[in-house]
mmCIF file of C-alpha atoms in Angstrom:
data_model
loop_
_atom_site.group_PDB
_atom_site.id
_atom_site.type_symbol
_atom_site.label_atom_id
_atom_site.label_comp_id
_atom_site.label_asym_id
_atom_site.label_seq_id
_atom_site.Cartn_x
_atom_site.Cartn_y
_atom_site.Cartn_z
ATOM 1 C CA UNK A 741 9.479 -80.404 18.852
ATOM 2 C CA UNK A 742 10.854 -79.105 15.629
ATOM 3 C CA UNK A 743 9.274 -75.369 16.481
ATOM 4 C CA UNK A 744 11.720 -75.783 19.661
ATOM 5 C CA UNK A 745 14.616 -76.264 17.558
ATOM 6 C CA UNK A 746 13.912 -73.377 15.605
ATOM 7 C CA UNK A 747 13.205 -70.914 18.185
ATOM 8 C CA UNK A 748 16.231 -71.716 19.538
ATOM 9 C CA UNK A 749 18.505 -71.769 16.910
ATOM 10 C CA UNK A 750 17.142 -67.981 15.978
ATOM 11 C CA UNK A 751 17.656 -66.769 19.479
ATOM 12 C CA UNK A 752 20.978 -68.319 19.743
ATOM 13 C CA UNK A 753 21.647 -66.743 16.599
ATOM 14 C CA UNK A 754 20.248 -63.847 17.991
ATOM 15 C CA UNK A 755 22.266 -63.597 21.416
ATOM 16 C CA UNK A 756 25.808 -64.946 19.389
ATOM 17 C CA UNK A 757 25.374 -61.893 16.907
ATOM 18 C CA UNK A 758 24.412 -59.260 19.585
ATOM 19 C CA UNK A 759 27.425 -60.199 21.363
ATOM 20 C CA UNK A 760 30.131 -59.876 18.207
ATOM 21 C CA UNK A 761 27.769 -56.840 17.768
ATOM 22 C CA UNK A 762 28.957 -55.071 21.017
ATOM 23 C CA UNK A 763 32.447 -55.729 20.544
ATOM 24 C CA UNK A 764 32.986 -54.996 16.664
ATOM 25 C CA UNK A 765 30.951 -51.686 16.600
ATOM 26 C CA UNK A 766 32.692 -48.881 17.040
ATOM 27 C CA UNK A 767 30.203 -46.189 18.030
ATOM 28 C CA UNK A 768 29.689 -47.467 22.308
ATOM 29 C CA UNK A 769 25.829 -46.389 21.403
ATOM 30 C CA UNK A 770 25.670 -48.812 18.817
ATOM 31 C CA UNK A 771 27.262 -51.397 21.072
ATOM 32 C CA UNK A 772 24.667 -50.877 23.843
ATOM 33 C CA UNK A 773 21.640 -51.200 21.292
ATOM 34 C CA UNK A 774 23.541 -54.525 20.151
ATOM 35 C CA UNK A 775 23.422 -55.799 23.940
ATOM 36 C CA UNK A 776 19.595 -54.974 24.085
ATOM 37 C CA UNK A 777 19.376 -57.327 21.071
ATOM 38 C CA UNK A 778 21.858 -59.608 23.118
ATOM 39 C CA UNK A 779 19.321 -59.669 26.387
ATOM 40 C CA UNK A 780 16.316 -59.772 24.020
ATOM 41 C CA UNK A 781 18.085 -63.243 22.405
ATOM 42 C CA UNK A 782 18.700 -64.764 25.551
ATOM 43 C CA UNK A 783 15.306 -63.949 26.905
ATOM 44 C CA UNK A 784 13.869 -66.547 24.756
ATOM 45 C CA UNK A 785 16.682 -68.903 25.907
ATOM 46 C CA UNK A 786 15.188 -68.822 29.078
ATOM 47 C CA UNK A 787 12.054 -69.348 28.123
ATOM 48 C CA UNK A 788 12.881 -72.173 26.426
ATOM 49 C CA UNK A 789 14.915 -73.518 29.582
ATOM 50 C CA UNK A 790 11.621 -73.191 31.386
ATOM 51 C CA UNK A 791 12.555 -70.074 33.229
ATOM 52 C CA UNK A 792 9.577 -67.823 32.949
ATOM 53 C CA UNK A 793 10.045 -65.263 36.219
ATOM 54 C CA UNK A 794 13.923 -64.804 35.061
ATOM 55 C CA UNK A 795 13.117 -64.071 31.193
ATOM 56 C CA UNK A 796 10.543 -61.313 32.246
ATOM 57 C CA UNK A 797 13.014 -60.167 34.658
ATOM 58 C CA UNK A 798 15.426 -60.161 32.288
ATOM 59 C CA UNK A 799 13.489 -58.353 29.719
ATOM 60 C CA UNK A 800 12.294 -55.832 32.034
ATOM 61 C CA UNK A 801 15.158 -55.005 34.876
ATOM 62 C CA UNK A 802 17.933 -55.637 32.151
ATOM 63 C CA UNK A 803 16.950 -54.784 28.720
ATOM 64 C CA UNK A 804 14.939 -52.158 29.885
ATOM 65 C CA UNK A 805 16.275 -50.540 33.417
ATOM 66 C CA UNK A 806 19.912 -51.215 33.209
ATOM 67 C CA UNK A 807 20.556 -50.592 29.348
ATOM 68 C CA UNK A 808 18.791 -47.119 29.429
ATOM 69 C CA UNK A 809 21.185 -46.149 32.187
ATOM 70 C CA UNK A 810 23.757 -47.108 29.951
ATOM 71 C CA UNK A 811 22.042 -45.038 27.034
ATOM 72 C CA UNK A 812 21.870 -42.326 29.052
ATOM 73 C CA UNK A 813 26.081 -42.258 30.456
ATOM 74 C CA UNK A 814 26.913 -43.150 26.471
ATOM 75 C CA UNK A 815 24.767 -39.680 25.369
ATOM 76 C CA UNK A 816 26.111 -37.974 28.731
ATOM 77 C CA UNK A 817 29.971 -38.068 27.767
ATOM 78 C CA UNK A 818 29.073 -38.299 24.360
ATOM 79 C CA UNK A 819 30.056 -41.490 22.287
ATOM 80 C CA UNK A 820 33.220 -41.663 20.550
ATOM 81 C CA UNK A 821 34.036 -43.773 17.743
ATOM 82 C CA UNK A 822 37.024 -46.153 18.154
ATOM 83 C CA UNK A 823 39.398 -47.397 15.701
ATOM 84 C CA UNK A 824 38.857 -50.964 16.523
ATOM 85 C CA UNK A 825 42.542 -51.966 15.316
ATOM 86 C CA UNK A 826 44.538 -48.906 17.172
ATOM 87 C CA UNK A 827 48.194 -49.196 17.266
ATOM 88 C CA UNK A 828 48.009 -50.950 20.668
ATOM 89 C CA UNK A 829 50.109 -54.527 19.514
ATOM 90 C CA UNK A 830 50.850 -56.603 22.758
ATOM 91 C CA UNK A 831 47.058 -57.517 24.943
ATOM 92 C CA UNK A 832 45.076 -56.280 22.349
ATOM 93 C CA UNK A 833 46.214 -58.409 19.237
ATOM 94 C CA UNK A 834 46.339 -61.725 21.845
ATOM 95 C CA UNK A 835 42.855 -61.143 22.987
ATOM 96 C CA UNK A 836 41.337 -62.881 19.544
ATOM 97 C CA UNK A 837 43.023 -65.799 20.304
ATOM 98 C CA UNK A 838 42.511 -66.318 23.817
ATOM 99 C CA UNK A 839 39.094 -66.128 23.182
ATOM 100 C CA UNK A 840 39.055 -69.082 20.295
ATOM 101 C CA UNK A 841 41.267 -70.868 23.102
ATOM 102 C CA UNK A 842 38.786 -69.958 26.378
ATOM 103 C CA UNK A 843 36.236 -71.040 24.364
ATOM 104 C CA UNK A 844 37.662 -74.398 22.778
ATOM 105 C CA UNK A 845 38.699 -75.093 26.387
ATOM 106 C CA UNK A 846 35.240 -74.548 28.088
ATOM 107 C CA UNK A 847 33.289 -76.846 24.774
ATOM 108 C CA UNK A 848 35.939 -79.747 25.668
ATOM 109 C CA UNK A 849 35.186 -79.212 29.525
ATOM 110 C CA UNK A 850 31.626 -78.993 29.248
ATOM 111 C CA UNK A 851 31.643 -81.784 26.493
ATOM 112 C CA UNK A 852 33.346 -84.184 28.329
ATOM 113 C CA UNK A 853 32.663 -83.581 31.621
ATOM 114 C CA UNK A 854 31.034 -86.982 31.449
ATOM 115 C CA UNK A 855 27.873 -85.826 32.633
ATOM 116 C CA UNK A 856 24.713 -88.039 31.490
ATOM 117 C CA UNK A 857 22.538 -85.578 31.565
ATOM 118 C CA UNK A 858 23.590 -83.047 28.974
ATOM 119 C CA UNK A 859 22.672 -85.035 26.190
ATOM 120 C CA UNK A 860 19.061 -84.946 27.525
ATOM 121 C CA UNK A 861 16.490 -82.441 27.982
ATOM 122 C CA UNK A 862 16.680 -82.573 31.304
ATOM 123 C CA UNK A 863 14.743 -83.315 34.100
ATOM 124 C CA UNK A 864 11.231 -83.805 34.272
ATOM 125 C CA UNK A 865 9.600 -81.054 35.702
ATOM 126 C CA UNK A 866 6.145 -79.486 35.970
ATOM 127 C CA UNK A 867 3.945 -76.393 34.910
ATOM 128 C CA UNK A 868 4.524 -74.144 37.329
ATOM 129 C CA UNK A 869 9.238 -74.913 37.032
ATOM 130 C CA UNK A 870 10.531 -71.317 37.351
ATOM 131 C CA UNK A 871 7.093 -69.005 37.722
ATOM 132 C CA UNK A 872 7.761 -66.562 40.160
ATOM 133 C CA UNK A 873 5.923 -68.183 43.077
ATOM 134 C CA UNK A 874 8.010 -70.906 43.128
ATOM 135 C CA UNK A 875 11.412 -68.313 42.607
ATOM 136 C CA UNK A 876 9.451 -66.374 45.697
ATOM 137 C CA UNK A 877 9.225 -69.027 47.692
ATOM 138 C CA UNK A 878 12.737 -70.493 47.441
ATOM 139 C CA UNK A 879 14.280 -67.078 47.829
ATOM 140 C CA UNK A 880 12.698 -66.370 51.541
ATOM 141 C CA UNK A 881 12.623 -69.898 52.573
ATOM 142 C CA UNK A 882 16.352 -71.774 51.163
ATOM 143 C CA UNK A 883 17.897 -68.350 49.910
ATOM 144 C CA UNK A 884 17.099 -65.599 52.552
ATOM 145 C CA UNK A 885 20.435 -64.572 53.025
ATOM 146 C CA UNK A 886 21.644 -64.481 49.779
ATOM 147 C CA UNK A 887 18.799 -62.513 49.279
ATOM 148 C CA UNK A 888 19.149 -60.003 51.735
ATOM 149 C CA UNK A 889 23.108 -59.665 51.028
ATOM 150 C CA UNK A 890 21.751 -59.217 47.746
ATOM 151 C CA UNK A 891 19.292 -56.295 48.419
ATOM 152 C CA UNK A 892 22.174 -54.886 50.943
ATOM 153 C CA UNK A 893 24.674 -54.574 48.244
ATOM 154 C CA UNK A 894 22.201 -52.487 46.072
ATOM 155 C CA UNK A 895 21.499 -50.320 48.846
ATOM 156 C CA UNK A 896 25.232 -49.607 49.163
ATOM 157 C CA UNK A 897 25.618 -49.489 44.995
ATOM 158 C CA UNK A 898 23.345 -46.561 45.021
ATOM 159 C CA UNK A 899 24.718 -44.802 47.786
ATOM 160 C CA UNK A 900 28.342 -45.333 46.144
ATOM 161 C CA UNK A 901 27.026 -44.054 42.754
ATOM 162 C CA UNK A 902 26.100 -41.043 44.210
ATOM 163 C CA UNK A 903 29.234 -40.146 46.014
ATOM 164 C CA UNK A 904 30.523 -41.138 42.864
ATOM 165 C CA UNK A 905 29.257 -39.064 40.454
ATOM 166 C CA UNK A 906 27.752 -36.114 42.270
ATOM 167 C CA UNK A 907 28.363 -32.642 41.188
ATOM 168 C CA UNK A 908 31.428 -31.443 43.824
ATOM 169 C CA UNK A 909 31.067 -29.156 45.860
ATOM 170 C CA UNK A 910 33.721 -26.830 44.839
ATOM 171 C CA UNK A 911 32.352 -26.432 40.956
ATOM 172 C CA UNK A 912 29.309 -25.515 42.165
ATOM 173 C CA UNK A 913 30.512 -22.764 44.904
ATOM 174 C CA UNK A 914 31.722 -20.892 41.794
ATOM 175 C CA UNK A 915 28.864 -21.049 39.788
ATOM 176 C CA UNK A 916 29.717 -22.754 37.350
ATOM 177 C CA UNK A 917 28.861 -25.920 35.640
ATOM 178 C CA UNK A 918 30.778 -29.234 35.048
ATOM 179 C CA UNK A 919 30.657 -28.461 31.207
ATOM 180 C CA UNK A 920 33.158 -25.285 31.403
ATOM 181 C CA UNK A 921 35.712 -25.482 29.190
ATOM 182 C CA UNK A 922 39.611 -26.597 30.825
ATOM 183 C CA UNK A 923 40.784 -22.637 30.258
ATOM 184 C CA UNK A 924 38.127 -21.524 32.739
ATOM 185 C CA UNK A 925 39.972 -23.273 35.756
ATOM 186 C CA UNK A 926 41.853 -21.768 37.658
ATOM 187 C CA UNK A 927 45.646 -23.618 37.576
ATOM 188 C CA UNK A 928 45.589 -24.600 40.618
ATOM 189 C CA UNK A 929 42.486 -26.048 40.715
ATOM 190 C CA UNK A 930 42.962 -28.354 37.891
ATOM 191 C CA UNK A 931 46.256 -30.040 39.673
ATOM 192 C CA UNK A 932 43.523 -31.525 42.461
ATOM 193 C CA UNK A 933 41.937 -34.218 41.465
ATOM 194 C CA UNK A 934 38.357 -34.309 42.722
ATOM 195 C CA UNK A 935 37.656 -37.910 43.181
ATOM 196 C CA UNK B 416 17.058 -79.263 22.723
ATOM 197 C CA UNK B 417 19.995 -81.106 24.498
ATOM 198 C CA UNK B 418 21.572 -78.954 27.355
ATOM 199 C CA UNK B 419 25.211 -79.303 25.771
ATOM 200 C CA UNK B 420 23.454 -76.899 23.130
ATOM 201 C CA UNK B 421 22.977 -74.184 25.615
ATOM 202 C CA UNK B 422 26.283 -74.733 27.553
ATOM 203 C CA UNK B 423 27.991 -74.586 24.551
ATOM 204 C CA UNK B 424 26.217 -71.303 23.402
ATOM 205 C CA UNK B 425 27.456 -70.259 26.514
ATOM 206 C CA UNK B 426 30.804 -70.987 26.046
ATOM 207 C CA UNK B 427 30.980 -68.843 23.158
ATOM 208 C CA UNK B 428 29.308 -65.656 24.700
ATOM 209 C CA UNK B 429 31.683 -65.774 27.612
ATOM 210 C CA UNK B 430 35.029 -66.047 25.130
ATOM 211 C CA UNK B 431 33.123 -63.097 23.029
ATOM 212 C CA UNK B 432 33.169 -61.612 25.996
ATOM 213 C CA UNK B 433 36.045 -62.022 27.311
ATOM 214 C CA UNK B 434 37.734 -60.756 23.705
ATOM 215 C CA UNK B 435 36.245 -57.324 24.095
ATOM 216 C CA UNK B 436 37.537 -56.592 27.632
ATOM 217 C CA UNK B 437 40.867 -57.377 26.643
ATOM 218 C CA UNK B 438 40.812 -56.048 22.891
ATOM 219 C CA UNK B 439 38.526 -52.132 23.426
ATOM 220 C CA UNK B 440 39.645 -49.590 25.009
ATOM 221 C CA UNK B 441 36.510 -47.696 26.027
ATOM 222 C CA UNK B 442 35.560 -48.176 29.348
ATOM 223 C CA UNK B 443 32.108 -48.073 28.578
ATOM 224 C CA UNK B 444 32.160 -50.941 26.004
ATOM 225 C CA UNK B 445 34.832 -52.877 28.804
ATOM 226 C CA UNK B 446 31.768 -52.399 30.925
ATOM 227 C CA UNK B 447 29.267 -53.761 28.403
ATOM 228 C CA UNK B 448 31.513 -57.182 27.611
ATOM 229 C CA UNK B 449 31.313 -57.588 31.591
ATOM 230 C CA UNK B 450 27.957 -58.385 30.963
ATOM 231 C CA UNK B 451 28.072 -60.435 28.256
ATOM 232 C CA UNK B 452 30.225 -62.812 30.272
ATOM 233 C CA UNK B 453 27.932 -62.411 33.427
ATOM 234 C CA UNK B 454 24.878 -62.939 31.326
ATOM 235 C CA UNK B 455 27.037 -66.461 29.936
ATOM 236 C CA UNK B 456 27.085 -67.800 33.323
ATOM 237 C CA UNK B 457 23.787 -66.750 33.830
ATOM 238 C CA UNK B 458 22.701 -68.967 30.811
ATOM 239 C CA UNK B 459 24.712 -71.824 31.870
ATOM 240 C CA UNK B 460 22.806 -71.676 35.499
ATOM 241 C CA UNK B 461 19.621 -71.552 33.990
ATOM 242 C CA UNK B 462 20.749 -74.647 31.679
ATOM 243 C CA UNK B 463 22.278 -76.569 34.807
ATOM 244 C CA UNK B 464 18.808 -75.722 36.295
ATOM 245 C CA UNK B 465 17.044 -77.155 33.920
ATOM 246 C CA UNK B 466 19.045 -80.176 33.766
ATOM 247 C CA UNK B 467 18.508 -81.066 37.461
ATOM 248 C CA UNK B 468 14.792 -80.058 37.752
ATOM 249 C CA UNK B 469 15.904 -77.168 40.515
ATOM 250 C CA UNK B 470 15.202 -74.265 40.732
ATOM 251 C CA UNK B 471 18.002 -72.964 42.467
ATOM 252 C CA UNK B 472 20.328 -72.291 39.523
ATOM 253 C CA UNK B 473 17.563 -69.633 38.850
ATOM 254 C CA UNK B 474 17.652 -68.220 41.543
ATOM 255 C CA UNK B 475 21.272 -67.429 41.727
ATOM 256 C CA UNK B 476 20.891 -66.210 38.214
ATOM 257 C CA UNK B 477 18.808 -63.626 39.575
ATOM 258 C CA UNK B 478 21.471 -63.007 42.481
ATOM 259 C CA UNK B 479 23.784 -62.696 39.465
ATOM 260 C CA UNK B 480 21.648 -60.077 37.808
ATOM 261 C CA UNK B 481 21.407 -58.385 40.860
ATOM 262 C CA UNK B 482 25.194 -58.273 41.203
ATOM 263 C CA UNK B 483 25.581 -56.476 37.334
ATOM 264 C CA UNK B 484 23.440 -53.954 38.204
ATOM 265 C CA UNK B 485 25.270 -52.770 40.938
ATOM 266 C CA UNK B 486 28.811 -53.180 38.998
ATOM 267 C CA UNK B 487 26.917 -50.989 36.121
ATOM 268 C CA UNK B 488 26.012 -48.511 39.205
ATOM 269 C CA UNK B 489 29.388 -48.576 40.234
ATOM 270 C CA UNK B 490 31.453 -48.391 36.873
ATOM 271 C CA UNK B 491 29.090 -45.943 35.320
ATOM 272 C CA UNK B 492 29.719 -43.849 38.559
ATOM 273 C CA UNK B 493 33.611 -43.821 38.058
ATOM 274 C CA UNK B 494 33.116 -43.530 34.352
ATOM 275 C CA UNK B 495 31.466 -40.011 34.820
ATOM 276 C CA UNK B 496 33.681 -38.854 37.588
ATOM 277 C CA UNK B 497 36.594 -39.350 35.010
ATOM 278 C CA UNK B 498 34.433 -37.173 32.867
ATOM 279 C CA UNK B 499 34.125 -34.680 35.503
ATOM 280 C CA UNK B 500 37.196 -34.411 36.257
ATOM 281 C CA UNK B 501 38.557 -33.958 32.439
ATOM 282 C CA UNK B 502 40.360 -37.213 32.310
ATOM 283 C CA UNK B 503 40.416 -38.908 29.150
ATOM 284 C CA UNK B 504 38.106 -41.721 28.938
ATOM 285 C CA UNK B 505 40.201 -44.492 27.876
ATOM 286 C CA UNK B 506 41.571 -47.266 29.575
ATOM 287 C CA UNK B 507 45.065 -46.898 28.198
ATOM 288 C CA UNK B 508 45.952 -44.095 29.728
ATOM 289 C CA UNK B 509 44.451 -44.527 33.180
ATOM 290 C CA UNK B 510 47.700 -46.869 33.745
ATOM 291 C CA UNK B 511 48.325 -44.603 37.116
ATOM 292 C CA UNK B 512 47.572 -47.776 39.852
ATOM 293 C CA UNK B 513 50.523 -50.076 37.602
ATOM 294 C CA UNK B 514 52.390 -48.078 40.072
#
């Protein structure tokens, strides 16, 4: 019981620091490695929640898949550093305190939602809660259609990322890469924007 | 552990969140704080979940992660066609849509 406790305090304290990590380091590289952590942390929350299929998925598809596309973008346009107090005023300085106020407000609605049940450990529930036969079976039986939307919308994610961010065709006709300097453009190429 | 514990948790990880999309500039890291509040309500599914003895609040957490990869797709997309196209990246001054 007590090991519980501690595992999750450490990955709480884990997935709490990751995410001041990403938004108080400057460099975006060091932000992404900081969400890895982040995932990592809350990995072992769902663990400990009894969610075995979604932590490995989480682990693999996330923290490993999605973060090294990020890696690679970040090292692709090259990571700036920030100031993280530019002379913005206005949205910027208010965004501190709406988020001690967002999350004051969602601890009293969660809190007293009246709900019997959170002070517990939840439901009973049996060795094989969250492995990914039963997730396999409830996604092509109850959630088919979420579940096909689902694969739909990646299908149409990769096809837009693509149109996206494919070299145009007019850089290329010229032989020349995307890297050329702004001087080598002709000027009235550069008033067309290629989107 | 008690499930407020995790909701809670929660709570905090979406207002982190939240603070960096409205406080950094880079799109990249605006990008990255999306996550952190998609992977919040993720954890507060998977808590729910757990709470009812259903599995179904994991399962749309896994709808959910399926939905962040494709807004990473997306925004990472746009992010390097701005770099293509020499604008700066920086969500200040891509203020054209305000209209």
């Amino acid at each position: 019981m007590w090991f519980e406790q501690v595992l999750f305090f450490l990955a709480a304290f884990g997935a709490l620091a990751g995410a001041l990590g990403v938004i108080l380091l400057q460099n975006p590289f060091y932000s992404v490695l900081s969400l890895v952590g982040h995932l990592l942390g809350l990995a072992v929350l769902f663990l400990l929640l009894a969610a075995e299929f979604l932590a490995a998925a989480q682990v693999v598809v996330y923290a490993g898949a999605v973060m090294v596309l990020y890696l690679f973008v970040v090292a692709y346009i090259g990571g700036t550093d920030e100031p993280l107090r530019p002379e913005r005023g206005g949205v910027a300085l208010f965004g501190p305190v709406f988020a001690i106020a967002l999350a004051a407000e969602l601890c009293i609605a969660f809190v007293a939602s009246g709900l019997q049940a959170l002070d517990t450990r939840g439901a009973d529930v049996g060795a094989g809660f969250g492995s990914p036969g039963q997730i396999g079976e409830l996604l092509l039986t109850d959630f088919l259609i979420p579940f096909e939307a689902a694969s739909f919308l990646l299908l149409m994610a990769a096809v837009g990322a693509v149109v996206l961010a494919r070299r145009r065709r007019g850089l290329e006709d010229e032989g020349t890469g995307p890297m050329r300097s702004r001087d080598d453009v002709p000027p009235t190429e550069t008033l067309e924007v290629r989107l | 552990m008690d499930v407020t514990w995790y909701l809670v948790l929660s709570a905090f990880i979406f207002a982190v969140g939240a603070a960096g999309v409205i406080s950094r500039r880079n799109p990249l890291v605006v990008l990255l704080c999306l996550e952190l509040m998609l992977n919040a309500g993720n954890l507060a599914l998977v808590a729910f979940s757990r709470m009812h003895g259903s599995e179904a609040g994991q399962v749309f957490a896994l709808i959910v992660m399926v939905i962040a990869a494709c807004e990473v797709v997306v925004g990472l997309g746009i992010i390097v066609a701005m770099y293509r196209n020499r604008l700066p990246i920086d969500i200040d001054e891509m203020s054209e849509l305000r209209g």
